[in-house]
mmCIF file of C-alpha atoms in Angstrom:
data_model
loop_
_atom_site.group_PDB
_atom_site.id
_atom_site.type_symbol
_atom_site.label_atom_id
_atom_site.label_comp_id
_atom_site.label_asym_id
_atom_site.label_seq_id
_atom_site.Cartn_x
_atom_site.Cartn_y
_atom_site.Cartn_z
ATOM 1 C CA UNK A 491 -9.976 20.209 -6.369
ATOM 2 C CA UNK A 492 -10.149 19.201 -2.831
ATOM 3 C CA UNK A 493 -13.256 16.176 -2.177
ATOM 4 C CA UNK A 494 -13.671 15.888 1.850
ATOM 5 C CA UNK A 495 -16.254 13.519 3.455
ATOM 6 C CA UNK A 496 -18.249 16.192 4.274
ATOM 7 C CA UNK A 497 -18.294 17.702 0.605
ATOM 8 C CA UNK A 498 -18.085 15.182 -1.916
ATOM 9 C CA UNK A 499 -18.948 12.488 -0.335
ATOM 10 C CA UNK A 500 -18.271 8.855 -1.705
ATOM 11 C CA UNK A 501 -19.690 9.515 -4.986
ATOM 12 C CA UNK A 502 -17.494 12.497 -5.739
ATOM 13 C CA UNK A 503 -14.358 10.139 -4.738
ATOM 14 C CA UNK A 504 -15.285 7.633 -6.966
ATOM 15 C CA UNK A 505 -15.878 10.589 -9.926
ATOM 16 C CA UNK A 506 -12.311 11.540 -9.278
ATOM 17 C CA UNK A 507 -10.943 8.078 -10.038
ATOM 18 C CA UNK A 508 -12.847 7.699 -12.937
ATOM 19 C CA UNK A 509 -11.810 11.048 -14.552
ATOM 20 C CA UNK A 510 -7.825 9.516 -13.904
ATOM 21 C CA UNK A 511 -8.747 6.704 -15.609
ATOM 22 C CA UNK A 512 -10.122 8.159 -18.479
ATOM 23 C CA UNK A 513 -6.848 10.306 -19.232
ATOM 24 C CA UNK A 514 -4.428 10.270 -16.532
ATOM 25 C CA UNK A 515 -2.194 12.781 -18.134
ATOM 26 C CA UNK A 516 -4.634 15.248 -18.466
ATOM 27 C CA UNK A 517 -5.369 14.720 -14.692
ATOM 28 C CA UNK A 518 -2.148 14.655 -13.818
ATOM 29 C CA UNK A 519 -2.662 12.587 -10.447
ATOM 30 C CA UNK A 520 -4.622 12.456 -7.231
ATOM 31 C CA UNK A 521 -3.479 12.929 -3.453
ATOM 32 C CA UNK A 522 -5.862 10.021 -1.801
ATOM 33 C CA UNK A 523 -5.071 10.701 2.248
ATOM 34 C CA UNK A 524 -6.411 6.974 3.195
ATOM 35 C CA UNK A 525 -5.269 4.550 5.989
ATOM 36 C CA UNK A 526 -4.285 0.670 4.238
ATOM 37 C CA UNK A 527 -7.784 -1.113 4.668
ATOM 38 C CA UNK A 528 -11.104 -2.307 2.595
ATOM 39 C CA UNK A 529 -11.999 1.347 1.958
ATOM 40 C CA UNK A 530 -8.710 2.474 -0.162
ATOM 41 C CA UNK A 531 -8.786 -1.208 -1.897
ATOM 42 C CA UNK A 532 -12.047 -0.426 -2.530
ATOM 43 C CA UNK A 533 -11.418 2.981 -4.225
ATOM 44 C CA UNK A 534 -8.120 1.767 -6.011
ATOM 45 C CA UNK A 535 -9.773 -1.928 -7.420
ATOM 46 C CA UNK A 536 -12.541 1.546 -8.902
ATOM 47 C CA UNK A 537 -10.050 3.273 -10.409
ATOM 48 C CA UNK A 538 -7.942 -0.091 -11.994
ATOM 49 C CA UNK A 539 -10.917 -1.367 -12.930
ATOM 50 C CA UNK A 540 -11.432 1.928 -15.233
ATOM 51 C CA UNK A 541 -8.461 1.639 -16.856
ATOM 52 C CA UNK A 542 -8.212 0.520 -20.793
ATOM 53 C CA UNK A 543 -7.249 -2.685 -21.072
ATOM 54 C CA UNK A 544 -3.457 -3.065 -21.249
ATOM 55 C CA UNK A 545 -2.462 0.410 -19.295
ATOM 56 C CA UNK A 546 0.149 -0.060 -17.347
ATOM 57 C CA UNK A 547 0.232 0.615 -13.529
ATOM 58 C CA UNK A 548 3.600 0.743 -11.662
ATOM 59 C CA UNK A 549 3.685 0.949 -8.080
ATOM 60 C CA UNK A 550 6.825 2.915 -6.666
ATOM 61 C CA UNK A 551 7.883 2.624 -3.039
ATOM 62 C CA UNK A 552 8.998 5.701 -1.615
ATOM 63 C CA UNK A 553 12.580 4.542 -1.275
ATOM 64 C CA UNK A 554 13.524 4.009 -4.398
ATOM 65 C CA UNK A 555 16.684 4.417 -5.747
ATOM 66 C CA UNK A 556 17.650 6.057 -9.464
ATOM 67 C CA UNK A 557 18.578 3.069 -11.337
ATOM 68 C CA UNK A 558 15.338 1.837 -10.828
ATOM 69 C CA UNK A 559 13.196 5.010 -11.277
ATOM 70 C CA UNK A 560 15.033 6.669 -14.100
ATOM 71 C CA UNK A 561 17.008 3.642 -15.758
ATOM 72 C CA UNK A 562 20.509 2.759 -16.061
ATOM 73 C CA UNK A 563 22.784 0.489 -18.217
ATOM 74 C CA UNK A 564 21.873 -3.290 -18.586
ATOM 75 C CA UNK A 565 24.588 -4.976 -17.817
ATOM 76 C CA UNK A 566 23.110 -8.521 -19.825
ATOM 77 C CA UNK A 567 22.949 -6.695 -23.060
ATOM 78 C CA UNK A 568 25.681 -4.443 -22.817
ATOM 79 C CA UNK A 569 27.794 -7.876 -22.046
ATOM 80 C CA UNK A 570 25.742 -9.029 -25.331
ATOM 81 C CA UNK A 571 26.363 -5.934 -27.515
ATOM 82 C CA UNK A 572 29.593 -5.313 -26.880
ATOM 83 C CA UNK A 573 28.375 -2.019 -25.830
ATOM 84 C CA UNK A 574 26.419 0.014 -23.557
ATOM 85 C CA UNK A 575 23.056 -0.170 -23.318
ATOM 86 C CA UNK A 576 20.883 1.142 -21.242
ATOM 87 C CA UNK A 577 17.370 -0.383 -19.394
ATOM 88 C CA UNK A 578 14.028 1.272 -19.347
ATOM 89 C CA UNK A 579 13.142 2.608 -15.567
ATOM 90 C CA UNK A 580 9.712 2.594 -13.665
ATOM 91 C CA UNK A 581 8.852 5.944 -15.155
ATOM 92 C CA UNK A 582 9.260 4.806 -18.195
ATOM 93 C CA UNK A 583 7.741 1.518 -18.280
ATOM 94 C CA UNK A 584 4.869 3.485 -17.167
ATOM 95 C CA UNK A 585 4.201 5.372 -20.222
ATOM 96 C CA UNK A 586 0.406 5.912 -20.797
ATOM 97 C CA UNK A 587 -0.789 4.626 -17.625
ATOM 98 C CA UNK A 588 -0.674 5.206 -13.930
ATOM 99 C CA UNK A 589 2.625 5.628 -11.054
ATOM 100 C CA UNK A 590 1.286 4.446 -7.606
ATOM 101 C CA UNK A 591 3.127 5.684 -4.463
ATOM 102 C CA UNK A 592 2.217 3.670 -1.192
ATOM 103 C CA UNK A 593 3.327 6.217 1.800
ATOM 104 C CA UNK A 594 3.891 8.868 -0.446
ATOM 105 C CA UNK A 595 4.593 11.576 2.747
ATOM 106 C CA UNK A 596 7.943 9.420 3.093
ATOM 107 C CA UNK A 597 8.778 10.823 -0.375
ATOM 108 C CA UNK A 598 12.439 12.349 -0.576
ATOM 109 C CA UNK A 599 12.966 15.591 -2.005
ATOM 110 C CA UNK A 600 14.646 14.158 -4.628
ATOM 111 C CA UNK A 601 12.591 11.882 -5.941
ATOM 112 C CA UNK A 602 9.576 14.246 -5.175
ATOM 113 C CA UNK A 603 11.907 16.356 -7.948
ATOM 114 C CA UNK A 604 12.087 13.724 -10.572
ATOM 115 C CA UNK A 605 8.470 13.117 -10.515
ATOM 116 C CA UNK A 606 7.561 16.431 -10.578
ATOM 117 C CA UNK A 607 9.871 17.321 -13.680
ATOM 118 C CA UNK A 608 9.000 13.623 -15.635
ATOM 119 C CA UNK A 609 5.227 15.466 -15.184
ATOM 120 C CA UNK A 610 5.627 18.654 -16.586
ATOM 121 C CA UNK A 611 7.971 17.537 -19.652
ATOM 122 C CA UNK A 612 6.372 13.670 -20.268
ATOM 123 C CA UNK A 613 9.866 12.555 -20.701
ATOM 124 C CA UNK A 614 13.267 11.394 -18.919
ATOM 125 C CA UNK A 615 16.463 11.656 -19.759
ATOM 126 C CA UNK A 616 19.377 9.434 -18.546
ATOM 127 C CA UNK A 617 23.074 10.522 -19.342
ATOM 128 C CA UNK A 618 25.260 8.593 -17.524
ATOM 129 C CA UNK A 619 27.775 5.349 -17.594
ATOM 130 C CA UNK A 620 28.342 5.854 -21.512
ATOM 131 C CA UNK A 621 25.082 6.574 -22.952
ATOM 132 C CA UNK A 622 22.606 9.130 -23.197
ATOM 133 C CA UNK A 623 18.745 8.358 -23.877
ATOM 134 C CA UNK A 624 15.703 10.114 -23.243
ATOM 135 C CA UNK A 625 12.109 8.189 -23.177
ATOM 136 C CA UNK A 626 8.800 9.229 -22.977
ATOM 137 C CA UNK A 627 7.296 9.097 -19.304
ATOM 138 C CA UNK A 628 3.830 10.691 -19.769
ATOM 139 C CA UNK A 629 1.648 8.869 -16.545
ATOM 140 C CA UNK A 630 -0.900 9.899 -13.732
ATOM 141 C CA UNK A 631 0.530 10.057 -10.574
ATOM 142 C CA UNK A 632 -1.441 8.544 -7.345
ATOM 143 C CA UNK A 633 0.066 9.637 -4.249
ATOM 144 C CA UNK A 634 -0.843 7.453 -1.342
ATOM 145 C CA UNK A 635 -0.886 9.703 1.664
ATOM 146 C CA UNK A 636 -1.069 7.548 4.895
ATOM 147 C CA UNK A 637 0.408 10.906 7.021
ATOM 148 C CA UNK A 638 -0.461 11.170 10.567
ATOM 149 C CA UNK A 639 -0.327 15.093 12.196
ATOM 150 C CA UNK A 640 2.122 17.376 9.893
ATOM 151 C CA UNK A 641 3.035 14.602 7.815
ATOM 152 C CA UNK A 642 2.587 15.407 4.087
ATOM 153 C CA UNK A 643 3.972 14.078 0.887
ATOM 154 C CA UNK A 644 6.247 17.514 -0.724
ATOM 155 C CA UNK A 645 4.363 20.001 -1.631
ATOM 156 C CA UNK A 646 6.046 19.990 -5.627
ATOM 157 C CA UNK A 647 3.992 17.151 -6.088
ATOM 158 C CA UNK A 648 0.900 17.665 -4.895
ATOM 159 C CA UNK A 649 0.496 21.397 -6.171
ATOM 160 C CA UNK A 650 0.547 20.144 -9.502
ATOM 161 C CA UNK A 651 -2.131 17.325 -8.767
ATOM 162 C CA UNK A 652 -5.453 17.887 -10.079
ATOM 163 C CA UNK A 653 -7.741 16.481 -6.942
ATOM 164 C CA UNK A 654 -7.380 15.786 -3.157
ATOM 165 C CA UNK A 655 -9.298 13.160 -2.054
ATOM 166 C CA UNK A 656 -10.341 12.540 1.965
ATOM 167 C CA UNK A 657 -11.464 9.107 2.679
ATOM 168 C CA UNK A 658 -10.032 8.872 6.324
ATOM 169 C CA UNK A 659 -13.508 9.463 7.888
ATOM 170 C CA UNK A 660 -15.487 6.997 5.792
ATOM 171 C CA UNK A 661 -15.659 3.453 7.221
ATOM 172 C CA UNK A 662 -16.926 0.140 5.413
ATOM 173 C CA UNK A 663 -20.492 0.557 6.146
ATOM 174 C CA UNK A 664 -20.748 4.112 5.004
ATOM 175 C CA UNK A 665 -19.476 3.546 1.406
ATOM 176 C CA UNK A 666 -21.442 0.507 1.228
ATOM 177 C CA UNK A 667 -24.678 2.566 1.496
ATOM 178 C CA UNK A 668 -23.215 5.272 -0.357
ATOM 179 C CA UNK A 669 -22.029 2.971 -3.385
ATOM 180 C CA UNK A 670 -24.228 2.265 -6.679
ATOM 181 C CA UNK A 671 -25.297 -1.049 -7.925
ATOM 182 C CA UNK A 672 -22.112 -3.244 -8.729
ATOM 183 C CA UNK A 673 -19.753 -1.073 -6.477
ATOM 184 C CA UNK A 674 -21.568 -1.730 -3.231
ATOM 185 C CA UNK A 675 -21.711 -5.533 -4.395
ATOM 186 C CA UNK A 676 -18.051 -5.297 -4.654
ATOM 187 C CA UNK A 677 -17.674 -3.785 -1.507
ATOM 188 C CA UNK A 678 -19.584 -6.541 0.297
ATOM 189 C CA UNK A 679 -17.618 -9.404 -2.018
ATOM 190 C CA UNK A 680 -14.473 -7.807 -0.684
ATOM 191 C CA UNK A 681 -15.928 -8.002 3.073
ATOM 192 C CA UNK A 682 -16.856 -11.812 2.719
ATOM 193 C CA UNK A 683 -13.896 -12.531 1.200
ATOM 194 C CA UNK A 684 -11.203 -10.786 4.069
ATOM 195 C CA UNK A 685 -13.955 -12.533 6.219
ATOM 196 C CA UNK A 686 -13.329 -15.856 4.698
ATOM 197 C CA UNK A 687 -9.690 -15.805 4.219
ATOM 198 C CA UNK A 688 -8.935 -14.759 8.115
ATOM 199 C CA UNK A 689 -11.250 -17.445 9.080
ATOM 200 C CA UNK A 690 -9.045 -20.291 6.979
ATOM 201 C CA UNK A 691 -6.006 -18.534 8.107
ATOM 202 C CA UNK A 692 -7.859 -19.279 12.040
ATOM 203 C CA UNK A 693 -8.189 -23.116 10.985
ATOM 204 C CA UNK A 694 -5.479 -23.613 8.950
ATOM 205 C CA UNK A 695 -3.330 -22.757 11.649
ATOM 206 C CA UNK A 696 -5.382 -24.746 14.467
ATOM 207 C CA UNK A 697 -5.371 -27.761 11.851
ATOM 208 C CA UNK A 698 -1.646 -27.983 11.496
ATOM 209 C CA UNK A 699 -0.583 -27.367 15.122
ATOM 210 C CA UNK A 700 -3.817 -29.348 16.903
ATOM 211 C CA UNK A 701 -1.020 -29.493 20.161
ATOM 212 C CA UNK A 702 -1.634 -26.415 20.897
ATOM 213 C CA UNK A 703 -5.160 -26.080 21.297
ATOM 214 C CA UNK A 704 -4.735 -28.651 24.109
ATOM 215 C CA UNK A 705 -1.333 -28.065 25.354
ATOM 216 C CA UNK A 706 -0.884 -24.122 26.007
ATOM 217 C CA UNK A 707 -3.410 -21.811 27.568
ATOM 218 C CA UNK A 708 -3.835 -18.672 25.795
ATOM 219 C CA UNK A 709 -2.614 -16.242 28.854
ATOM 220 C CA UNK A 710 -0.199 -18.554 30.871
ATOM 221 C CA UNK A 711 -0.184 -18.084 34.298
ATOM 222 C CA UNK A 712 3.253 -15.700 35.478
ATOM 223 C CA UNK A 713 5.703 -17.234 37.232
ATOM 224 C CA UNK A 714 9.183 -16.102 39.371
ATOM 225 C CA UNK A 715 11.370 -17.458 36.940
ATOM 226 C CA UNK A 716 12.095 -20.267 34.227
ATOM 227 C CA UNK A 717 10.696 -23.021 36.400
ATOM 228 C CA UNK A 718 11.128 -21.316 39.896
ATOM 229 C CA UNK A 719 8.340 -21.073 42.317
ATOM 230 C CA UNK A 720 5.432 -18.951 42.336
ATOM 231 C CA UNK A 721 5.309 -15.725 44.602
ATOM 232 C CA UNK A 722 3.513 -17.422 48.010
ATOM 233 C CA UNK A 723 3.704 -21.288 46.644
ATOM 234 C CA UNK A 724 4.924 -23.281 48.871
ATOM 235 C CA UNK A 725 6.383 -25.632 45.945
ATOM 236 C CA UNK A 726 9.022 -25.423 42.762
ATOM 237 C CA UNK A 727 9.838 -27.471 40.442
ATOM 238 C CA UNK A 728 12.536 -30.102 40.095
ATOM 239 C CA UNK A 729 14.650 -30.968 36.703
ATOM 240 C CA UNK A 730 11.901 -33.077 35.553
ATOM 241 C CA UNK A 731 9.294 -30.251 35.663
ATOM 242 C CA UNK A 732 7.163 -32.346 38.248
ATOM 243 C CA UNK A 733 6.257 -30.273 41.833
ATOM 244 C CA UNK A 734 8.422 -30.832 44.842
ATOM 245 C CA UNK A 735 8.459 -29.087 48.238
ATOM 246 C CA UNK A 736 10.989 -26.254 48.659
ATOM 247 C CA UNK A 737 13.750 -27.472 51.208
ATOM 248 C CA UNK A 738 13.662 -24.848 53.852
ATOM 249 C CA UNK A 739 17.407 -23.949 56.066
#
């Protein structure tokens, strides 16, 4: 199910995050193609918020390697055992709740692969470095799609993805309007607050470096060189930094 501005509008965006929440296997996951700003933070604090208490959300970066995703041997408690043993991945540790990928059209093939398959089965399996263990992996997948032109994240993942939501044309006003009760109060927290917190980023920086409010201009004027004269000055500047006339052959 595909939700564009123009169809669904903000509503049916914020429908399609609930429905995750309420049973993100059966869901499967949702392609959100959103730019990082207020409006995606706005739709992922709805969908979190949603959540039972106590369902776990892992975020996985596009990059990631195996060992991480999948799992691999521990090497503190195979030292301990005296034999190997093996340590839960991201997949797994995400059992029952929600996998998050930020940039998800940087995806490789490979792990697009290993997603797709912990999906359909609900498990993983690990055989390698003297064990074998399989888990159960059974999690909604949010794909993060910040593409720009033909960028998309593979297509194994998001053909098996039960919505497609398009919140690149809505801005912070729009959703504001567009929001019920609490959710548009949220929204305007969440715009007071980025408000606030670049204004005592502003002051905390002017407060611990008060020389340079004083001391350097904010566009300083060009100059020929470290120090040298000025195109058409008559002057330079000696060691000391003071002005002195330019001796002349």
């Amino acid at each position: 199910m595909t939700l564009a501005p123009g169809e669904g509008r903000w509503a049916e965006a914020l429908r399609a995050a609930s429905l995750l929440a309420a049973d993100p296997q059966a869901c499967v996951g949702i392609r959100l193609r959103a730019g990082t700003g207020p409006v995606r933070e706005a739709w992922l604090r709805h969908l979190t918020d949603r959540l039972a208490p106590g369902t776990p959300v892992r975020r996985c970066p596009p990059g990631i390697g195996d060992d991480r995703l999948l799992g691999g041997l521990d090497l503190a408690a195979t030292l301990s055992a005296g034999r190997p043993m093996a340590q839960a991945g991201l997949l797994a540790e995400a059992d029952g709740g929600l996998v998050v990928v930020p940039m998800a059209e940087r995806l490789s093939l490979g792990t697009a692969a290993r997603l797709a398959a912990a999906l359909d089965t609900g498990t993983i399996t690990v055989a390698r470095d003297g064990f074998c263990e399989t888990r159960p992996a059974r999690f909604g997948l949010v794909l993060l799609d910040e593409g720009l032109d033909d960028e998309a994240p593979p297509s194994a993942l998001t053909e098996r993805l039960a919505f497609d939501v398009d919140l690149r044309a809505f801005g912070l006003r729009e959703i504001e309007d567009a929001s019920p009760g609490h959710d548009a109060a949220d929204l305007r927290g969440l715009r007071r607050a980025r408000s606030a917190e670049r204004h005592s980023s502003g002051t905390a920086f002017a407060s611990a470096h008060p020389e340079r409010r004083s001391q350097e201009p904010l566009f300083p004027p060009a100059s020929a060189g470290e120090g040298g004269p000025r195109s058409g000055s008559g002057e330079g500047r000696d060691a000391s930094g003071q002005r002195a006339p330019l001796s002349r052959p």
